[in-house]
Structure formats: structure tokens, C-alpha cells
């Protein structure tokens, strides 16, 4: 008996950790944003927006490496995915969850 093998294909969304195989050519964005962050007075807010798979997490990993993982790092990174809290039933629980997550990461620093 011969079975028809169906090849299943899909998209893989594995963020880059460093400058490995930069198919989205994010290096210029990384360098510009790194320099902007280093030389801009605080407080500052930066929003990184894009479609699924557009390289947001890869860019964040690279910024973290450039700004926070060097021997003389002046910056600390805090990773918080606020959408994880979106399933909570009310706004108060969402806010408490986000604040607790921030506090936990600040304590680790």
C-alpha cells in the first residue's frame, strides 16, 4: 500500500539572538536606534511596531546585546509582553499583573 505523503509547510518565527543570518537586513536600524538611545536625554519612550514576523524581537535582541550585554553596559533591559495579560478579566488585574512583572525584573537587576 502506497500512502500519499503531504508536505506541510508553514512559517517559522524564531527571533535572531545576535548578528546571525540577518535576512531582514536590520543592521542599519539596529545601529541607528542604538546610537539614538545612547545619546538621547531621558526620559524617552520608544515604540517598536510591526507585523508578525517582521523582526521586532530580533531587533530587540540585537539592541539588548549592543546596549546591555557589553562589559561596560550603562543600560538594563526589561522584557515585558503586555499582551500576556490581555486575557485577565478586568483592568485592575491587568495593571497589577504588569506592575508585578516589572517589579520582579527590576529586583533581578
C-alpha angles and dihedrals in degrees: 000000000000118000122203109240113215115205111222116208131186145154120279116213106192112149118226115248097204140344093320119136099337099198092161090055094230096154094098091050090046094052094044094047092044091054092044091053093046096051104033120098116243147272093064134155123205124188118202110196133171146127123287109286095015094122104263096135092041090054091047090051090052093047089050090052093048098043107027110024100057122103094253098038115169093184137068125204126222116190116204125164102199092188087071087071096048093094093063114113101236140024093247092059091046092053093045091050093051093047092048091050090050092048092050091054094045089052090054090056 
